[in-house]
mmCIF file with all atom_site columns, C-alpha atoms in Angstrom:
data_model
loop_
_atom_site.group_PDB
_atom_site.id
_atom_site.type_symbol
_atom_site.label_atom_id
_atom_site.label_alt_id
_atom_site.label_comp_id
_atom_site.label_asym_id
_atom_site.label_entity_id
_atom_site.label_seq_id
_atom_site.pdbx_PDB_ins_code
_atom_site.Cartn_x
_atom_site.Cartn_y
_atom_site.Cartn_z
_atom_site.occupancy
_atom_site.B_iso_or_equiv
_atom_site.pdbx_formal_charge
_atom_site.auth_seq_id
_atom_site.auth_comp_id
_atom_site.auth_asym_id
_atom_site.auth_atom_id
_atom_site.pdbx_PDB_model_num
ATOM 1   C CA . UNK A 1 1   ? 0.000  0.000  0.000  1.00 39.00 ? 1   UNK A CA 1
ATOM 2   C CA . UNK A 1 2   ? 1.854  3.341  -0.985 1.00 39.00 ? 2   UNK A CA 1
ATOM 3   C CA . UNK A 1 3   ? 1.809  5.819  1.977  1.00 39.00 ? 3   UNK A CA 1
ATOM 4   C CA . UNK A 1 4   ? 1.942  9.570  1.863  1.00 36.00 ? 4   UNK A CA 1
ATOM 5   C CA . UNK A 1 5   ? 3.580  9.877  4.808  1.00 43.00 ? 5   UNK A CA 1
ATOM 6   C CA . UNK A 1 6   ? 7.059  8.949  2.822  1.00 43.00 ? 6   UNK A CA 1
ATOM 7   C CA . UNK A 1 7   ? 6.047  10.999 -0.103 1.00 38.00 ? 7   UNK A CA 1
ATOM 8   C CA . UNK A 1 8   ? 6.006  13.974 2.206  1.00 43.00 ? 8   UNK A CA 1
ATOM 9   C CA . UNK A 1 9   ? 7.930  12.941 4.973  1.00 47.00 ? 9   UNK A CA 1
ATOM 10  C CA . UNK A 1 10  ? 11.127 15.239 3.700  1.00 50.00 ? 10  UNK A CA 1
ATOM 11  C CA . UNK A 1 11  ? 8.562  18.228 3.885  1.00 54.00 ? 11  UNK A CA 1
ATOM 12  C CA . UNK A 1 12  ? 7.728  17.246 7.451  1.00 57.00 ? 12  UNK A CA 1
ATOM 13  C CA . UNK A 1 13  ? 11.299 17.357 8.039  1.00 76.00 ? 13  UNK A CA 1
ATOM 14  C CA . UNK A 1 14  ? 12.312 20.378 7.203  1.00 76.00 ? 14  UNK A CA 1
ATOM 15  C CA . UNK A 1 15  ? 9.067  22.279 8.471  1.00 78.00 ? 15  UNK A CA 1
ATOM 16  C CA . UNK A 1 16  ? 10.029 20.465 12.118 1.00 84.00 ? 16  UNK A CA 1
ATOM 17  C CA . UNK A 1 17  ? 13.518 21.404 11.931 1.00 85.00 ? 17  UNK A CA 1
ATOM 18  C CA . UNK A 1 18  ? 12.889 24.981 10.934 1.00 86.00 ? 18  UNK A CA 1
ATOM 19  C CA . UNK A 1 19  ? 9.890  25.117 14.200 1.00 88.00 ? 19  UNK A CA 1
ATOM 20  C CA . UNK A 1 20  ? 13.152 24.186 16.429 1.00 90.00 ? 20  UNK A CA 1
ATOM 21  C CA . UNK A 1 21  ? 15.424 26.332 14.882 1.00 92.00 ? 21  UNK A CA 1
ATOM 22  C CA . UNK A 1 22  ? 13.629 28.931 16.468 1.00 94.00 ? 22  UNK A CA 1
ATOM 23  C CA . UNK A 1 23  ? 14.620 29.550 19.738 1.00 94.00 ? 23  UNK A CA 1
ATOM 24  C CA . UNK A 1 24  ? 18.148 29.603 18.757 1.00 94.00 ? 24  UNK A CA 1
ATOM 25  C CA . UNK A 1 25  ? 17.512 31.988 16.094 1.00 94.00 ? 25  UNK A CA 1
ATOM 26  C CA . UNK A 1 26  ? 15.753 34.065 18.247 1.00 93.00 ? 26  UNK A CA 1
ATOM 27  C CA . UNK A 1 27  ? 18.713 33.622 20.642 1.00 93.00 ? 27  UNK A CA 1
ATOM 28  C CA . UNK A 1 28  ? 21.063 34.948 18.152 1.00 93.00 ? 28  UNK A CA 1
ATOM 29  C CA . UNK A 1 29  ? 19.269 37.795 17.593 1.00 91.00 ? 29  UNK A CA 1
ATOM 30  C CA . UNK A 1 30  ? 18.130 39.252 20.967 1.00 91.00 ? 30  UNK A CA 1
ATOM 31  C CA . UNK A 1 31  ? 21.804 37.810 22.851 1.00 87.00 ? 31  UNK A CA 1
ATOM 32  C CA . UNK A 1 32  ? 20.827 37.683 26.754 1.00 85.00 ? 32  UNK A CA 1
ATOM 33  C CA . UNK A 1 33  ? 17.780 39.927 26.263 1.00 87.00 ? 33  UNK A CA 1
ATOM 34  C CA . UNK A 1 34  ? 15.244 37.254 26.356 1.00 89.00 ? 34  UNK A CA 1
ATOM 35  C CA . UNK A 1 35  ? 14.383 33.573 25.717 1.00 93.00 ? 35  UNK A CA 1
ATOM 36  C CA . UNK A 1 36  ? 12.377 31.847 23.298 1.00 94.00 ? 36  UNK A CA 1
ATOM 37  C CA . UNK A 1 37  ? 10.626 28.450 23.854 1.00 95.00 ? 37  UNK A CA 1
ATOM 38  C CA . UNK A 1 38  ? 8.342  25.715 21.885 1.00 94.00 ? 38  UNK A CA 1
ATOM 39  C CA . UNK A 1 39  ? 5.441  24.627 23.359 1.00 94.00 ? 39  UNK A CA 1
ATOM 40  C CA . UNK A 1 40  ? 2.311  22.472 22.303 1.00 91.00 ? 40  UNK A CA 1
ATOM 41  C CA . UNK A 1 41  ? 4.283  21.327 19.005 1.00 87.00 ? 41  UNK A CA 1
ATOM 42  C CA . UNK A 1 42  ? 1.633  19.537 16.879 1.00 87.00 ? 42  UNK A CA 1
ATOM 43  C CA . UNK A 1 43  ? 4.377  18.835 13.927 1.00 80.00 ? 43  UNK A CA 1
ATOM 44  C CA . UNK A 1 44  ? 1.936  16.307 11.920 1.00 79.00 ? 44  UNK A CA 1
ATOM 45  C CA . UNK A 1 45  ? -0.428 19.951 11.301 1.00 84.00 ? 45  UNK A CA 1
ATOM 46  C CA . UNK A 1 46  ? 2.599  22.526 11.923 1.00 86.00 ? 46  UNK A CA 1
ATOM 47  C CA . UNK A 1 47  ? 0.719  24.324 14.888 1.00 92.00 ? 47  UNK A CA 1
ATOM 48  C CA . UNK A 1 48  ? 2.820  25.334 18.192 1.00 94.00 ? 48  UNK A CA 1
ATOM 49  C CA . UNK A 1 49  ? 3.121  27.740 20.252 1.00 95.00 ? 49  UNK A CA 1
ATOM 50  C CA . UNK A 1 50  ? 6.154  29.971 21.307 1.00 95.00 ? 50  UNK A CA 1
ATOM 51  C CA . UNK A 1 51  ? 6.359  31.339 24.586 1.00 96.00 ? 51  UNK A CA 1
ATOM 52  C CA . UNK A 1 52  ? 8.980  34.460 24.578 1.00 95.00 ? 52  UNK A CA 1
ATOM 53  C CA . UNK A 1 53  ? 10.475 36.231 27.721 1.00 93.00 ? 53  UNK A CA 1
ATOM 54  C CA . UNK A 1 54  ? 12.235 39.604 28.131 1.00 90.00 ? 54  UNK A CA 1
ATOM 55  C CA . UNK A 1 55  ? 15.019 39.955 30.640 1.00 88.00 ? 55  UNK A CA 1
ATOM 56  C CA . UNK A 1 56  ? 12.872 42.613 32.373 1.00 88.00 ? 56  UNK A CA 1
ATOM 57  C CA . UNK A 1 57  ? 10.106 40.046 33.516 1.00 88.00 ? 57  UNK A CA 1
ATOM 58  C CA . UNK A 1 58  ? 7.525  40.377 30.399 1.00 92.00 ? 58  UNK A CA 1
ATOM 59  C CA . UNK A 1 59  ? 6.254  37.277 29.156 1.00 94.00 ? 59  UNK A CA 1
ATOM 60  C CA . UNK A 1 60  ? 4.119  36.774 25.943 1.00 94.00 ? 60  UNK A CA 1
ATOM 61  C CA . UNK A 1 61  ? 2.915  33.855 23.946 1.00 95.00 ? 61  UNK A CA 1
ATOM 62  C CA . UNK A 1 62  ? 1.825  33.537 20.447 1.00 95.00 ? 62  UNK A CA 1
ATOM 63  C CA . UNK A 1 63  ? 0.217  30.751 18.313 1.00 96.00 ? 63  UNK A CA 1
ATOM 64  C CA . UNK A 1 64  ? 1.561  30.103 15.074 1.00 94.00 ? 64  UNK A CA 1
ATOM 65  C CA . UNK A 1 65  ? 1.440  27.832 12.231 1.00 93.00 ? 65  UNK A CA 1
ATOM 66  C CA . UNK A 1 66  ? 3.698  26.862 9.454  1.00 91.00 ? 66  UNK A CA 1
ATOM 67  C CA . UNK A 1 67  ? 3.074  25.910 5.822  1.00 89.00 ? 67  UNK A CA 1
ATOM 68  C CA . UNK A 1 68  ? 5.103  24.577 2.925  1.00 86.00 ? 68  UNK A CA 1
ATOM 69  C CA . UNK A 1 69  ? 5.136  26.485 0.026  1.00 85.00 ? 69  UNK A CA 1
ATOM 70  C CA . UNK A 1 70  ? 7.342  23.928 -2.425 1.00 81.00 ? 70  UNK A CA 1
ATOM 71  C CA . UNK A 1 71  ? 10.519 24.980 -1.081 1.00 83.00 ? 71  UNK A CA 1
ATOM 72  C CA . UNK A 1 72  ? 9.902  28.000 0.928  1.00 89.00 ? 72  UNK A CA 1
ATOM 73  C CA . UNK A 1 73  ? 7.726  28.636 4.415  1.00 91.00 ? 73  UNK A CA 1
ATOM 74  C CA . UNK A 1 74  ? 5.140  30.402 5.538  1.00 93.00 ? 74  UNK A CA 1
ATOM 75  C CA . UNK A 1 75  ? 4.989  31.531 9.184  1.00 95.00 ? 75  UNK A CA 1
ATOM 76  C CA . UNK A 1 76  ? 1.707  32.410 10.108 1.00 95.00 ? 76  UNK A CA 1
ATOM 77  C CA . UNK A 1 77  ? 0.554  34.509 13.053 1.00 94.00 ? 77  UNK A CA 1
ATOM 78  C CA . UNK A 1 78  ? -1.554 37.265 14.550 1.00 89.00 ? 78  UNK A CA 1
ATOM 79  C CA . UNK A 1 79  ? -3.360 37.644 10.956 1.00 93.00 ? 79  UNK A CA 1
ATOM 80  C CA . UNK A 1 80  ? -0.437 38.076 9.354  1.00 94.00 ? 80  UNK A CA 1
ATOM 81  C CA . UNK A 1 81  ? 2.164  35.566 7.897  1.00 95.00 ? 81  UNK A CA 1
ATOM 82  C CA . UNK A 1 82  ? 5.690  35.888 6.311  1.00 95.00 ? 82  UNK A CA 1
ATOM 83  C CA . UNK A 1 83  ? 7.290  33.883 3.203  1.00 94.00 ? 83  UNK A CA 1
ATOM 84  C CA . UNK A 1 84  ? 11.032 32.505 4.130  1.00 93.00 ? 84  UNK A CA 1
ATOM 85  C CA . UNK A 1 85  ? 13.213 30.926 1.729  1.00 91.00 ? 85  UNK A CA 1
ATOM 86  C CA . UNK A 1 86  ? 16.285 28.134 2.202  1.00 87.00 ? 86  UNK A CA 1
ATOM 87  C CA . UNK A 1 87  ? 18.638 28.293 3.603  1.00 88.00 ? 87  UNK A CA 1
ATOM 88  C CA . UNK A 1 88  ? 17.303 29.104 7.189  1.00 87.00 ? 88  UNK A CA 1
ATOM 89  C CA . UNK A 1 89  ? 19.390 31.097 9.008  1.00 89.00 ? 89  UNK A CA 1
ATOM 90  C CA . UNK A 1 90  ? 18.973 34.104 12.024 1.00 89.00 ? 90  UNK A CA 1
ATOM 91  C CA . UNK A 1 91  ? 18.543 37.192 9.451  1.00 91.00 ? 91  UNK A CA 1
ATOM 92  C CA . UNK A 1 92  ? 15.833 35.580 7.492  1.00 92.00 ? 92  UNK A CA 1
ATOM 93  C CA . UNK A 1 93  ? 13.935 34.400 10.578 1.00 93.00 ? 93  UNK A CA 1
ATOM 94  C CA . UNK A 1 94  ? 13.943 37.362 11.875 1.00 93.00 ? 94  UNK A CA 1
ATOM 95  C CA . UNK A 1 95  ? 10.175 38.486 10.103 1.00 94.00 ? 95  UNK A CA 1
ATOM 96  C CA . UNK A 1 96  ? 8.981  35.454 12.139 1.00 95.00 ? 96  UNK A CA 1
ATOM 97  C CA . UNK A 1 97  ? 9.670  37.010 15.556 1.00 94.00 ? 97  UNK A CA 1
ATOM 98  C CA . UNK A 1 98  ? 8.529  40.401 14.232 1.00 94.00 ? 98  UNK A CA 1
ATOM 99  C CA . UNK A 1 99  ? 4.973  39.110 13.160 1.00 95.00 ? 99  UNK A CA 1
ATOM 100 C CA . UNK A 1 100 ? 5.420  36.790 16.602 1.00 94.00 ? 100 UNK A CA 1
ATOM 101 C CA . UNK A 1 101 ? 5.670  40.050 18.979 1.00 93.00 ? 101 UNK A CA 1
ATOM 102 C CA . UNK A 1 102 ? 3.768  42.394 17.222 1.00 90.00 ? 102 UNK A CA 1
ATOM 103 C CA . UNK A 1 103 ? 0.944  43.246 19.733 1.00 85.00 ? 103 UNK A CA 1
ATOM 104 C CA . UNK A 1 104 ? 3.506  42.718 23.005 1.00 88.00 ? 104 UNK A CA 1
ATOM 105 C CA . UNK A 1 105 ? 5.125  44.615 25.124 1.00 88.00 ? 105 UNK A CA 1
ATOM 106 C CA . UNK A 1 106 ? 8.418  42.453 23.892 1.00 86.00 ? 106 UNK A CA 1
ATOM 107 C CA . UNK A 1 107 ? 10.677 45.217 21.349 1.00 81.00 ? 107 UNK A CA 1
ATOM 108 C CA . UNK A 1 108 ? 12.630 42.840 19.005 1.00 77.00 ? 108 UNK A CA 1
ATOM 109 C CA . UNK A 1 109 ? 15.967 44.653 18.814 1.00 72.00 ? 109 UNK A CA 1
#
């Protein structure tokens, strides 16, 4: 019986491994201003949650999803979403966080 979970199975991979790429991206970005975490990570739909803290004590979470697009992404969040290409890296996540925090009290820097 053919299965489509190997047909798309290299899809799943690389929208799971760009979901956990994001604390450290957001890491990279913000240094020791704040912390990024996954939580409730659904990877079969692409729905999870990340739950960001400032150094000053503000907390905020925000529900996203992610999509594949062929080869690119789309984040999705607070009605709005952002297209990122291949190769992941810190500067091209950055539009994640930025739709991520947009109604909190958390500044991106």
């Amino acid at each position: 019986m053919f299965s489509l979970s190997k047909l798309f199975a290299s899809k799943d991979c690389t929208r799971i491994k760009a979901i956990k790429m994001l604390p450290q991206a957001y890491a990279e970005i913000v240094g020791d201003a704040g912390q990024c975490k996954i939580k409730r990570l659904r990877p079969s739909i692409g729905v999870f949650e990340l739950h960001f803290s400032s150094d000053s004590g503000v907390s905020h979470v925000c529900h996203m999803t992610v999509c594949i697009t062929g080869v690119d992404l789309v984040f999705a969040a607070n009605n709005r979403n952002v297209l990122v290409s291949p190769p992941l890296t810190p500067a091209k996540l950055r539009p994640v966080f930025a739709i991520a925090l947009a109604d909190s009290e958390i500044a991106l820097r």
